[in-house]
mmCIF file as Biopython writes it, N, C-alpha, C and O atoms, coordinates in Angstrom:
data_model
#
loop_
_atom_site.group_PDB
_atom_site.id
_atom_site.type_symbol
_atom_site.label_atom_id
_atom_site.label_alt_id
_atom_site.label_comp_id
_atom_site.label_asym_id
_atom_site.label_entity_id
_atom_site.label_seq_id
_atom_site.pdbx_PDB_ins_code
_atom_site.Cartn_x
_atom_site.Cartn_y
_atom_site.Cartn_z
_atom_site.occupancy
_atom_site.B_iso_or_equiv
_atom_site.auth_seq_id
_atom_site.auth_asym_id
_atom_site.pdbx_PDB_model_num
ATOM 1   N N  . MET A ? 1  ? -9.990 19.332  5.020   1.0 0.0 1  A 1 
ATOM 2   C CA . MET A ? 1  ? -9.901 17.933  4.575   1.0 0.0 1  A 1 
ATOM 3   C C  . MET A ? 1  ? -8.593 17.341  4.978   1.0 0.0 1  A 1 
ATOM 4   O O  . MET A ? 1  ? -7.489 17.843  4.771   1.0 0.0 1  A 1 
ATOM 5   N N  . PRO A ? 2  ? -8.885 16.057  5.662   1.0 0.0 2  A 1 
ATOM 6   C CA . PRO A ? 2  ? -7.849 15.457  6.156   1.0 0.0 2  A 1 
ATOM 7   C C  . PRO A ? 2  ? -6.881 14.849  5.232   1.0 0.0 2  A 1 
ATOM 8   O O  . PRO A ? 2  ? -7.324 14.387  4.181   1.0 0.0 2  A 1 
ATOM 9   N N  . GLU A ? 3  ? -5.547 14.781  5.490   1.0 0.0 3  A 1 
ATOM 10  C CA . GLU A ? 3  ? -4.678 14.140  4.415   1.0 0.0 3  A 1 
ATOM 11  C C  . GLU A ? 3  ? -4.814 12.853  4.404   1.0 0.0 3  A 1 
ATOM 12  O O  . GLU A ? 3  ? -4.972 12.175  5.419   1.0 0.0 3  A 1 
ATOM 13  N N  . ARG A ? 4  ? -4.753 12.340  3.032   1.0 0.0 4  A 1 
ATOM 14  C CA . ARG A ? 4  ? -4.900 10.969  2.567   1.0 0.0 4  A 1 
ATOM 15  C C  . ARG A ? 4  ? -3.720 10.371  2.900   1.0 0.0 4  A 1 
ATOM 16  O O  . ARG A ? 4  ? -2.671 10.992  2.729   1.0 0.0 4  A 1 
ATOM 17  N N  . LYS A ? 5  ? -3.721 8.811   3.534   1.0 0.0 5  A 1 
ATOM 18  C CA . LYS A ? 5  ? -2.633 7.986   3.730   1.0 0.0 5  A 1 
ATOM 19  C C  . LYS A ? 5  ? -2.992 6.890   2.519   1.0 0.0 5  A 1 
ATOM 20  O O  . LYS A ? 5  ? -4.049 6.258   2.530   1.0 0.0 5  A 1 
ATOM 21  N N  . TRP A ? 6  ? -2.037 6.753   1.532   1.0 0.0 6  A 1 
ATOM 22  C CA . TRP A ? 6  ? -2.241 5.688   0.664   1.0 0.0 6  A 1 
ATOM 23  C C  . TRP A ? 6  ? -1.499 4.397   0.872   1.0 0.0 6  A 1 
ATOM 24  O O  . TRP A ? 6  ? -0.328 4.358   1.247   1.0 0.0 6  A 1 
ATOM 25  N N  . LEU A ? 7  ? -2.204 3.389   0.621   1.0 0.0 7  A 1 
ATOM 26  C CA . LEU A ? 7  ? -1.478 2.038   0.348   1.0 0.0 7  A 1 
ATOM 27  C C  . LEU A ? 7  ? -1.470 1.823   -1.072  1.0 0.0 7  A 1 
ATOM 28  O O  . LEU A ? 7  ? -2.531 1.872   -1.694  1.0 0.0 7  A 1 
ATOM 29  N N  . VAL A ? 8  ? -0.413 1.598   -1.626  1.0 0.0 8  A 1 
ATOM 30  C CA . VAL A ? 8  ? -0.367 1.148   -3.190  1.0 0.0 8  A 1 
ATOM 31  C C  . VAL A ? 8  ? 0.364  -0.068  -3.148  1.0 0.0 8  A 1 
ATOM 32  O O  . VAL A ? 8  ? 1.559  -0.154  -2.867  1.0 0.0 8  A 1 
ATOM 33  N N  . THR A ? 9  ? -0.354 -0.953  -3.420  1.0 0.0 9  A 1 
ATOM 34  C CA . THR A ? 9  ? 0.013  -2.530  -3.717  1.0 0.0 9  A 1 
ATOM 35  C C  . THR A ? 9  ? 0.977  -2.486  -4.726  1.0 0.0 9  A 1 
ATOM 36  O O  . THR A ? 9  ? 1.049  -1.435  -5.363  1.0 0.0 9  A 1 
ATOM 37  N N  . GLY A ? 10 ? 1.751  -3.423  -5.015  1.0 0.0 10 A 1 
ATOM 38  C CA . GLY A ? 10 ? 2.750  -3.585  -6.306  1.0 0.0 10 A 1 
ATOM 39  C C  . GLY A ? 10 ? 3.729  -2.293  -6.335  1.0 0.0 10 A 1 
ATOM 40  O O  . GLY A ? 10 ? 4.092  -1.698  -7.349  1.0 0.0 10 A 1 
ATOM 41  N N  . GLY A ? 11 ? 4.058  -2.006  -5.056  1.0 0.0 11 A 1 
ATOM 42  C CA . GLY A ? 11 ? 5.093  -0.694  -5.081  1.0 0.0 11 A 1 
ATOM 43  C C  . GLY A ? 11 ? 6.509  -0.849  -5.920  1.0 0.0 11 A 1 
ATOM 44  O O  . GLY A ? 11 ? 7.239  0.102   -6.201  1.0 0.0 11 A 1 
ATOM 45  N N  . ASN A ? 12 ? 6.704  -1.934  -6.193  1.0 0.0 12 A 1 
ATOM 46  C CA . ASN A ? 12 ? 8.081  -2.062  -6.862  1.0 0.0 12 A 1 
ATOM 47  C C  . ASN A ? 12 ? 7.805  -2.436  -8.468  1.0 0.0 12 A 1 
ATOM 48  O O  . ASN A ? 12 ? 8.679  -2.689  -9.297  1.0 0.0 12 A 1 
ATOM 49  N N  . GLY A ? 13 ? 6.635  -2.410  -8.647  1.0 0.0 13 A 1 
ATOM 50  C CA . GLY A ? 13 ? 6.354  -2.582  -10.288 1.0 0.0 13 A 1 
ATOM 51  C C  . GLY A ? 13 ? 6.231  -1.343  -10.946 1.0 0.0 13 A 1 
ATOM 52  O O  . GLY A ? 13 ? 6.234  -0.327  -10.251 1.0 0.0 13 A 1 
ATOM 53  N N  . GLN A ? 14 ? 6.114  -1.248  -12.269 1.0 0.0 14 A 1 
ATOM 54  C CA . GLN A ? 14 ? 5.958  -0.133  -13.000 1.0 0.0 14 A 1 
ATOM 55  C C  . GLN A ? 14 ? 5.007  0.835   -12.694 1.0 0.0 14 A 1 
ATOM 56  O O  . GLN A ? 14 ? 5.350  1.984   -12.417 1.0 0.0 14 A 1 
ATOM 57  N N  . VAL A ? 15 ? 3.826  0.473   -12.719 1.0 0.0 15 A 1 
ATOM 58  C CA . VAL A ? 15 ? 2.742  1.278   -12.160 1.0 0.0 15 A 1 
ATOM 59  C C  . VAL A ? 15 ? 2.980  1.961   -10.671 1.0 0.0 15 A 1 
ATOM 60  O O  . VAL A ? 15 ? 3.014  3.164   -10.412 1.0 0.0 15 A 1 
ATOM 61  N N  . GLY A ? 16 ? 3.134  0.838   -9.770  1.0 0.0 16 A 1 
ATOM 62  C CA . GLY A ? 16 ? 3.321  1.355   -8.288  1.0 0.0 16 A 1 
ATOM 63  C C  . GLY A ? 16 ? 4.453  2.220   -8.200  1.0 0.0 16 A 1 
ATOM 64  O O  . GLY A ? 16 ? 4.363  3.279   -7.579  1.0 0.0 16 A 1 
ATOM 65  N N  . GLY A ? 17 ? 5.565  1.851   -8.791  1.0 0.0 17 A 1 
ATOM 66  C CA . GLY A ? 17 ? 6.687  2.730   -9.039  1.0 0.0 17 A 1 
ATOM 67  C C  . GLY A ? 17 ? 6.412  4.267   -9.312  1.0 0.0 17 A 1 
ATOM 68  O O  . GLY A ? 17 ? 6.708  5.162   -8.520  1.0 0.0 17 A 1 
ATOM 69  N N  . ALA A ? 18 ? 5.778  4.455   -10.594 1.0 0.0 18 A 1 
ATOM 70  C CA . ALA A ? 18 ? 5.449  5.635   -11.054 1.0 0.0 18 A 1 
ATOM 71  C C  . ALA A ? 18 ? 4.513  6.383   -10.045 1.0 0.0 18 A 1 
ATOM 72  O O  . ALA A ? 18 ? 4.744  7.583   -9.895  1.0 0.0 18 A 1 
ATOM 73  N N  . LEU A ? 19 ? 3.490  5.828   -9.339  1.0 0.0 19 A 1 
ATOM 74  C CA . LEU A ? 19 ? 2.884  6.444   -8.307  1.0 0.0 19 A 1 
ATOM 75  C C  . LEU A ? 19 ? 3.540  6.857   -7.238  1.0 0.0 19 A 1 
ATOM 76  O O  . LEU A ? 19 ? 3.216  7.904   -6.677  1.0 0.0 19 A 1 
ATOM 77  N N  . GLU A ? 20 ? 4.559  6.085   -6.806  1.0 0.0 20 A 1 
ATOM 78  C CA . GLU A ? 20 ? 5.434  6.237   -5.686  1.0 0.0 20 A 1 
ATOM 79  C C  . GLU A ? 20 ? 6.171  7.882   -6.009  1.0 0.0 20 A 1 
ATOM 80  O O  . GLU A ? 20 ? 6.279  8.795   -5.191  1.0 0.0 20 A 1 
ATOM 81  N N  . LEU A ? 21 ? 6.495  7.880   -7.084  1.0 0.0 21 A 1 
ATOM 82  C CA . LEU A ? 21 ? 7.263  9.364   -7.565  1.0 0.0 21 A 1 
ATOM 83  C C  . LEU A ? 21 ? 6.225  10.354  -7.397  1.0 0.0 21 A 1 
ATOM 84  O O  . LEU A ? 21 ? 6.545  11.434  -6.899  1.0 0.0 21 A 1 
ATOM 85  N N  . LEU A ? 22 ? 4.876  10.118  -7.783  1.0 0.0 22 A 1 
ATOM 86  C CA . LEU A ? 22 ? 3.879  11.191  -7.779  1.0 0.0 22 A 1 
ATOM 87  C C  . LEU A ? 22 ? 3.333  11.469  -6.372  1.0 0.0 22 A 1 
ATOM 88  O O  . LEU A ? 22 ? 3.132  12.612  -5.961  1.0 0.0 22 A 1 
ATOM 89  N N  . ILE A ? 23 ? 3.081  10.239  -5.584  1.0 0.0 23 A 1 
ATOM 90  C CA . ILE A ? 23 ? 2.522  10.683  -4.244  1.0 0.0 23 A 1 
ATOM 91  C C  . ILE A ? 23 ? 3.194  10.231  -3.030  1.0 0.0 23 A 1 
ATOM 92  O O  . ILE A ? 23 ? 2.690  10.483  -1.935  1.0 0.0 23 A 1 
ATOM 93  N N  . GLY A ? 24 ? 4.552  9.432   -3.153  1.0 0.0 24 A 1 
ATOM 94  C CA . GLY A ? 24 ? 5.173  9.079   -2.309  1.0 0.0 24 A 1 
ATOM 95  C C  . GLY A ? 24 ? 5.319  9.897   -1.027  1.0 0.0 24 A 1 
ATOM 96  O O  . GLY A ? 24 ? 4.992  9.446   0.070   1.0 0.0 24 A 1 
ATOM 97  N N  . ASP A ? 25 ? 5.847  11.174  -1.220  1.0 0.0 25 A 1 
ATOM 98  C CA . ASP A ? 25 ? 6.053  12.208  -0.010  1.0 0.0 25 A 1 
ATOM 99  C C  . ASP A ? 25 ? 4.852  12.735  0.570   1.0 0.0 25 A 1 
ATOM 100 O O  . ASP A ? 25 ? 4.893  13.542  1.499   1.0 0.0 25 A 1 
ATOM 101 N N  . GLN A ? 26 ? 3.691  12.281  0.020   1.0 0.0 26 A 1 
ATOM 102 C CA . GLN A ? 26 ? 2.413  12.799  0.334   1.0 0.0 26 A 1 
ATOM 103 C C  . GLN A ? 26 ? 1.727  11.712  1.333   1.0 0.0 26 A 1 
ATOM 104 O O  . GLN A ? 26 ? 0.502  11.786  1.431   1.0 0.0 26 A 1 
ATOM 105 N N  . GLY A ? 27 ? 2.415  10.691  2.097   1.0 0.0 27 A 1 
ATOM 106 C CA . GLY A ? 27 ? 1.674  9.894   3.037   1.0 0.0 27 A 1 
ATOM 107 C C  . GLY A ? 27 ? 1.667  8.485   2.307   1.0 0.0 27 A 1 
ATOM 108 O O  . GLY A ? 27 ? 1.010  7.610   2.872   1.0 0.0 27 A 1 
ATOM 109 N N  . GLY A ? 28 ? 2.217  8.199   1.301   1.0 0.0 28 A 1 
ATOM 110 C CA . GLY A ? 28 ? 2.075  7.036   0.723   1.0 0.0 28 A 1 
ATOM 111 C C  . GLY A ? 28 ? 2.907  5.746   1.348   1.0 0.0 28 A 1 
ATOM 112 O O  . GLY A ? 28 ? 4.035  5.895   1.818   1.0 0.0 28 A 1 
ATOM 113 N N  . TRP A ? 29 ? 2.273  4.536   1.306   1.0 0.0 29 A 1 
ATOM 114 C CA . TRP A ? 29 ? 2.925  3.268   1.766   1.0 0.0 29 A 1 
ATOM 115 C C  . TRP A ? 29 ? 3.035  2.520   0.451   1.0 0.0 29 A 1 
ATOM 116 O O  . TRP A ? 29 ? 2.022  2.332   -0.223  1.0 0.0 29 A 1 
ATOM 117 N N  . PHE A ? 30 ? 4.205  2.092   0.067   1.0 0.0 30 A 1 
ATOM 118 C CA . PHE A ? 30 ? 4.384  1.292   -0.949  1.0 0.0 30 A 1 
ATOM 119 C C  . PHE A ? 30 ? 5.143  0.033   -0.748  1.0 0.0 30 A 1 
ATOM 120 O O  . PHE A ? 30 ? 6.314  -0.165  -1.074  1.0 0.0 30 A 1 
ATOM 121 N N  . PRO A ? 31 ? 4.218  -0.899  -0.095  1.0 0.0 31 A 1 
ATOM 122 C CA . PRO A ? 31 ? 5.113  -2.136  0.314   1.0 0.0 31 A 1 
ATOM 123 C C  . PRO A ? 31 ? 5.577  -2.950  -0.954  1.0 0.0 31 A 1 
ATOM 124 O O  . PRO A ? 31 ? 4.962  -3.060  -2.015  1.0 0.0 31 A 1 
ATOM 125 N N  . ARG A ? 32 ? 6.654  -3.434  -0.655  1.0 0.0 32 A 1 
ATOM 126 C CA . ARG A ? 32 ? 7.307  -4.581  -1.693  1.0 0.0 32 A 1 
ATOM 127 C C  . ARG A ? 32 ? 6.647  -5.964  -1.126  1.0 0.0 32 A 1 
ATOM 128 O O  . ARG A ? 32 ? 6.070  -6.082  -0.045  1.0 0.0 32 A 1 
ATOM 129 N N  . ARG A ? 33 ? 6.863  -6.975  -2.095  1.0 0.0 33 A 1 
ATOM 130 C CA . ARG A ? 33 ? 6.219  -8.277  -1.811  1.0 0.0 33 A 1 
ATOM 131 C C  . ARG A ? 33 ? 6.673  -8.896  -0.524  1.0 0.0 33 A 1 
ATOM 132 O O  . ARG A ? 33 ? 5.935  -9.637  0.125   1.0 0.0 33 A 1 
ATOM 133 N N  . ASP A ? 34 ? 7.950  -8.573  -0.142  1.0 0.0 34 A 1 
ATOM 134 C CA . ASP A ? 34 ? 8.358  -9.180  1.093   1.0 0.0 34 A 1 
ATOM 135 C C  . ASP A ? 34 ? 7.709  -8.630  2.321   1.0 0.0 34 A 1 
ATOM 136 O O  . ASP A ? 34 ? 7.750  -9.278  3.367   1.0 0.0 34 A 1 
ATOM 137 N N  . GLU A ? 35 ? 7.104  -7.457  2.252   1.0 0.0 35 A 1 
ATOM 138 C CA . GLU A ? 35 ? 6.586  -6.868  3.246   1.0 0.0 35 A 1 
ATOM 139 C C  . GLU A ? 35 ? 4.832  -6.965  3.455   1.0 0.0 35 A 1 
ATOM 140 O O  . GLU A ? 35 ? 4.203  -6.816  4.503   1.0 0.0 35 A 1 
ATOM 141 N N  . LEU A ? 36 ? 4.316  -7.263  2.096   1.0 0.0 36 A 1 
ATOM 142 C CA . LEU A ? 36 ? 2.934  -7.400  1.910   1.0 0.0 36 A 1 
ATOM 143 C C  . LEU A ? 36 ? 2.606  -8.054  0.742   1.0 0.0 36 A 1 
ATOM 144 O O  . LEU A ? 36 ? 2.261  -7.481  -0.292  1.0 0.0 36 A 1 
ATOM 145 N N  . ASP A ? 37 ? 2.748  -9.696  0.947   1.0 0.0 37 A 1 
ATOM 146 C CA . ASP A ? 37 ? 2.516  -10.419 -0.205  1.0 0.0 37 A 1 
ATOM 147 C C  . ASP A ? 37 ? 1.067  -10.727 -0.312  1.0 0.0 37 A 1 
ATOM 148 O O  . ASP A ? 37 ? 0.423  -11.335 0.542   1.0 0.0 37 A 1 
ATOM 149 N N  . LEU A ? 38 ? 0.596  -10.248 -1.461  1.0 0.0 38 A 1 
ATOM 150 C CA . LEU A ? 38 ? -0.973 -10.307 -1.446  1.0 0.0 38 A 1 
ATOM 151 C C  . LEU A ? 38 ? -1.480 -11.940 -1.836  1.0 0.0 38 A 1 
ATOM 152 O O  . LEU A ? 38 ? -2.647 -12.290 -1.660  1.0 0.0 38 A 1 
ATOM 153 N N  . ALA A ? 39 ? -0.603 -12.706 -2.294  1.0 0.0 39 A 1 
ATOM 154 C CA . ALA A ? 39 ? -0.761 -14.326 -2.496  1.0 0.0 39 A 1 
ATOM 155 C C  . ALA A ? 39 ? -0.666 -14.876 -1.173  1.0 0.0 39 A 1 
ATOM 156 O O  . ALA A ? 39 ? -1.103 -16.014 -1.003  1.0 0.0 39 A 1 
ATOM 157 N N  . ASN A ? 40 ? -0.162 -14.246 -0.208  1.0 0.0 40 A 1 
ATOM 158 C CA . ASN A ? 40 ? 0.017  -14.960 1.065   1.0 0.0 40 A 1 
ATOM 159 C C  . ASN A ? 40 ? -0.488 -13.904 2.261   1.0 0.0 40 A 1 
ATOM 160 O O  . ASN A ? 40 ? 0.259  -13.655 3.207   1.0 0.0 40 A 1 
ATOM 161 N N  . LEU A ? 41 ? -1.668 -13.370 2.156   1.0 0.0 41 A 1 
ATOM 162 C CA . LEU A ? 41 ? -1.967 -12.422 3.138   1.0 0.0 41 A 1 
ATOM 163 C C  . LEU A ? 41 ? -2.276 -12.933 4.520   1.0 0.0 41 A 1 
ATOM 164 O O  . LEU A ? 41 ? -2.895 -13.966 4.779   1.0 0.0 41 A 1 
ATOM 165 N N  . PRO A ? 42 ? -1.646 -11.878 5.565   1.0 0.0 42 A 1 
ATOM 166 C CA . PRO A ? 42 ? -2.029 -12.312 6.817   1.0 0.0 42 A 1 
ATOM 167 C C  . PRO A ? 42 ? -3.561 -12.341 7.251   1.0 0.0 42 A 1 
ATOM 168 O O  . PRO A ? 42 ? -4.421 -12.060 6.416   1.0 0.0 42 A 1 
ATOM 169 N N  . SER A ? 43 ? -3.931 -12.710 8.665   1.0 0.0 43 A 1 
ATOM 170 C CA . SER A ? 43 ? -5.121 -12.879 8.646   1.0 0.0 43 A 1 
ATOM 171 C C  . SER A ? 43 ? -5.815 -11.496 8.408   1.0 0.0 43 A 1 
ATOM 172 O O  . SER A ? 43 ? -5.142 -10.495 8.163   1.0 0.0 43 A 1 
ATOM 173 N N  . ASN A ? 44 ? -7.391 -11.465 8.499   1.0 0.0 44 A 1 
ATOM 174 C CA . ASN A ? 44 ? -8.135 -10.337 8.218   1.0 0.0 44 A 1 
ATOM 175 C C  . ASN A ? 44 ? -7.691 -9.341  9.446   1.0 0.0 44 A 1 
ATOM 176 O O  . ASN A ? 44 ? -7.403 -8.186  9.130   1.0 0.0 44 A 1 
ATOM 177 N N  . ASP A ? 45 ? -7.624 -9.697  10.736  1.0 0.0 45 A 1 
ATOM 178 C CA . ASP A ? 45 ? -7.163 -9.079  11.840  1.0 0.0 45 A 1 
ATOM 179 C C  . ASP A ? 45 ? -5.877 -8.460  11.691  1.0 0.0 45 A 1 
ATOM 180 O O  . ASP A ? 45 ? -5.729 -7.263  11.935  1.0 0.0 45 A 1 
ATOM 181 N N  . ALA A ? 46 ? -4.937 -9.194  11.306  1.0 0.0 46 A 1 
ATOM 182 C CA . ALA A ? 46 ? -3.587 -8.662  11.303  1.0 0.0 46 A 1 
ATOM 183 C C  . ALA A ? 46 ? -3.612 -7.580  9.916   1.0 0.0 46 A 1 
ATOM 184 O O  . ALA A ? 46 ? -3.014 -6.513  10.051  1.0 0.0 46 A 1 
ATOM 185 N N  . LEU A ? 47 ? -4.156 -7.810  8.881   1.0 0.0 47 A 1 
ATOM 186 C CA . LEU A ? 47 ? -4.218 -6.887  7.814   1.0 0.0 47 A 1 
ATOM 187 C C  . LEU A ? 47 ? -4.834 -5.684  8.351   1.0 0.0 47 A 1 
ATOM 188 O O  . LEU A ? 47 ? -4.300 -4.584  8.211   1.0 0.0 47 A 1 
ATOM 189 N N  . ALA A ? 48 ? -6.045 -5.865  9.019   1.0 0.0 48 A 1 
ATOM 190 C CA . ALA A ? 48 ? -6.640 -4.627  9.549   1.0 0.0 48 A 1 
ATOM 191 C C  . ALA A ? 48 ? -5.744 -3.649  10.390  1.0 0.0 48 A 1 
ATOM 192 O O  . ALA A ? 48 ? -5.679 -2.420  10.363  1.0 0.0 48 A 1 
ATOM 193 N N  . ALA A ? 49 ? -4.999 -4.682  11.228  1.0 0.0 49 A 1 
ATOM 194 C CA . ALA A ? 49 ? -4.184 -3.733  12.346  1.0 0.0 49 A 1 
ATOM 195 C C  . ALA A ? 49 ? -3.024 -3.010  11.300  1.0 0.0 49 A 1 
ATOM 196 O O  . ALA A ? 49 ? -2.794 -1.814  11.478  1.0 0.0 49 A 1 
ATOM 197 N N  . MET A ? 50 ? -2.476 -3.564  10.478  1.0 0.0 50 A 1 
ATOM 198 C CA . MET A ? 50 ? -1.491 -3.113  9.622   1.0 0.0 50 A 1 
ATOM 199 C C  . MET A ? 50 ? -1.901 -1.785  8.931   1.0 0.0 50 A 1 
ATOM 200 O O  . MET A ? 50 ? -1.145 -0.823  8.792   1.0 0.0 50 A 1 
ATOM 201 N N  . LEU A ? 51 ? -3.259 -1.854  8.492   1.0 0.0 51 A 1 
ATOM 202 C CA . LEU A ? 51 ? -3.793 -0.441  7.870   1.0 0.0 51 A 1 
ATOM 203 C C  . LEU A ? 51 ? -4.138 0.547   8.876   1.0 0.0 51 A 1 
ATOM 204 O O  . LEU A ? 51 ? -4.054 1.743   8.598   1.0 0.0 51 A 1 
ATOM 205 N N  . ARG A ? 52 ? -4.549 0.121   10.115  1.0 0.0 52 A 1 
ATOM 206 C CA . ARG A ? 52 ? -4.807 1.007   11.313  1.0 0.0 52 A 1 
ATOM 207 C C  . ARG A ? 52 ? -3.694 1.495   11.656  1.0 0.0 52 A 1 
ATOM 208 O O  . ARG A ? 52 ? -3.562 2.719   11.696  1.0 0.0 52 A 1 
ATOM 209 N N  . ASP A ? 53 ? -2.620 0.613   11.987  1.0 0.0 53 A 1 
ATOM 210 C CA . ASP A ? 53 ? -1.212 1.384   12.406  1.0 0.0 53 A 1 
ATOM 211 C C  . ASP A ? 53 ? -0.773 2.404   11.606  1.0 0.0 53 A 1 
ATOM 212 O O  . ASP A ? 53 ? -0.367 3.451   12.110  1.0 0.0 53 A 1 
ATOM 213 N N  . ARG A ? 54 ? -0.809 2.206   10.247  1.0 0.0 54 A 1 
ATOM 214 C CA . ARG A ? 54 ? -0.272 3.142   9.241   1.0 0.0 54 A 1 
ATOM 215 C C  . ARG A ? 54 ? -1.343 4.283   8.887   1.0 0.0 54 A 1 
ATOM 216 O O  . ARG A ? 54 ? -1.060 5.119   8.029   1.0 0.0 54 A 1 
ATOM 217 N N  . ASP A ? 55 ? -2.477 4.309   9.502   1.0 0.0 55 A 1 
ATOM 218 C CA . ASP A ? 55 ? -3.442 5.236   9.274   1.0 0.0 55 A 1 
ATOM 219 C C  . ASP A ? 55 ? -3.947 5.409   7.670   1.0 0.0 55 A 1 
ATOM 220 O O  . ASP A ? 55 ? -4.234 6.496   7.167   1.0 0.0 55 A 1 
ATOM 221 N N  . ILE A ? 56 ? -3.990 4.235   7.043   1.0 0.0 56 A 1 
ATOM 222 C CA . ILE A ? 56 ? -4.412 4.196   5.728   1.0 0.0 56 A 1 
ATOM 223 C C  . ILE A ? 56 ? -5.712 4.374   5.548   1.0 0.0 56 A 1 
ATOM 224 O O  . ILE A ? 56 ? -6.502 3.833   6.322   1.0 0.0 56 A 1 
ATOM 225 N N  . ASN A ? 57 ? -6.166 5.182   4.470   1.0 0.0 57 A 1 
ATOM 226 C CA . ASN A ? 57 ? -7.618 5.487   4.305   1.0 0.0 57 A 1 
ATOM 227 C C  . ASN A ? 57 ? -7.962 5.591   2.825   1.0 0.0 57 A 1 
ATOM 228 O O  . ASN A ? 57 ? -8.990 6.086   2.364   1.0 0.0 57 A 1 
ATOM 229 N N  . ALA A ? 58 ? -6.761 4.951   2.021   1.0 0.0 58 A 1 
ATOM 230 C CA . ALA A ? 58 ? -7.260 4.953   0.492   1.0 0.0 58 A 1 
ATOM 231 C C  . ALA A ? 58 ? -6.344 3.769   0.112   1.0 0.0 58 A 1 
ATOM 232 O O  . ALA A ? 58 ? -5.254 3.683   0.677   1.0 0.0 58 A 1 
ATOM 233 N N  . ILE A ? 59 ? -6.685 2.920   -0.737  1.0 0.0 59 A 1 
ATOM 234 C CA . ILE A ? 59 ? -5.969 1.638   -1.402  1.0 0.0 59 A 1 
ATOM 235 C C  . ILE A ? 59 ? -5.920 1.830   -2.766  1.0 0.0 59 A 1 
ATOM 236 O O  . ILE A ? 59 ? -6.955 2.192   -3.326  1.0 0.0 59 A 1 
ATOM 237 N N  . ILE A ? 60 ? -4.736 1.627   -3.520  1.0 0.0 60 A 1 
ATOM 238 C CA . ILE A ? 60 ? -4.844 1.609   -5.047  1.0 0.0 60 A 1 
ATOM 239 C C  . ILE A ? 60 ? -4.026 0.330   -5.288  1.0 0.0 60 A 1 
ATOM 240 O O  . ILE A ? 60 ? -2.878 0.328   -4.845  1.0 0.0 60 A 1 
ATOM 241 N N  . ASN A ? 61 ? -4.514 -0.846  -5.989  1.0 0.0 61 A 1 
ATOM 242 C CA . ASN A ? 61 ? -4.102 -1.852  -6.127  1.0 0.0 61 A 1 
ATOM 243 C C  . ASN A ? 61 ? -3.503 -1.922  -7.553  1.0 0.0 61 A 1 
ATOM 244 O O  . ASN A ? 61 ? -4.218 -1.913  -8.555  1.0 0.0 61 A 1 
ATOM 245 N N  . CYS A ? 62 ? -1.991 -2.001  -7.597  1.0 0.0 62 A 1 
ATOM 246 C CA . CYS A ? 62 ? -1.177 -2.065  -8.733  1.0 0.0 62 A 1 
ATOM 247 C C  . CYS A ? 62 ? -0.341 -3.205  -8.778  1.0 0.0 62 A 1 
ATOM 248 O O  . CYS A ? 62 ? 0.583  -3.340  -9.581  1.0 0.0 62 A 1 
ATOM 249 N N  . ALA A ? 63 ? -0.694 -4.087  -7.845  1.0 0.0 63 A 1 
ATOM 250 C CA . ALA A ? 63 ? -0.009 -5.551  -7.944  1.0 0.0 63 A 1 
ATOM 251 C C  . ALA A ? 63 ? -0.552 -6.302  -9.175  1.0 0.0 63 A 1 
ATOM 252 O O  . ALA A ? 63 ? -1.669 -6.123  -9.660  1.0 0.0 63 A 1 
ATOM 253 N N  . ALA A ? 64 ? 0.270  -7.063  -9.565  1.0 0.0 64 A 1 
ATOM 254 C CA . ALA A ? 64 ? -0.046 -8.094  -10.630 1.0 0.0 64 A 1 
ATOM 255 C C  . ALA A ? 64 ? 0.814  -9.290  -10.776 1.0 0.0 64 A 1 
ATOM 256 O O  . ALA A ? 64 ? 1.987  -9.265  -10.403 1.0 0.0 64 A 1 
ATOM 257 N N  . HIS A ? 65 ? 0.305  -10.268 -11.273 1.0 0.0 65 A 1 
ATOM 258 C CA . HIS A ? 65 ? 0.886  -11.615 -11.215 1.0 0.0 65 A 1 
ATOM 259 C C  . HIS A ? 65 ? 1.246  -11.782 -12.757 1.0 0.0 65 A 1 
ATOM 260 O O  . HIS A ? 65 ? 0.379  -11.792 -13.631 1.0 0.0 65 A 1 
ATOM 261 N N  . THR A ? 66 ? 2.620  -11.913 -13.008 1.0 0.0 66 A 1 
ATOM 262 C CA . THR A ? 66 ? 3.328  -12.191 -14.347 1.0 0.0 66 A 1 
ATOM 263 C C  . THR A ? 66 ? 4.107  -13.350 -14.337 1.0 0.0 66 A 1 
ATOM 264 O O  . THR A ? 66 ? 4.727  -13.687 -15.346 1.0 0.0 66 A 1 
#
């Protein structure tokens, strides 16, 4: 089975931070808002390129607006 490469949004929040402790050393990408702002996403092509460049094959959305 191929290794999972996780994108976890909201990486600096409570849930994202907890997941980083659990899966961070197993191929996770936990971008902070200054790296991937969900309220101001790049174009679809740019976002697809980001995911492809990091070989992401699973996404967990922990981002929240408070």
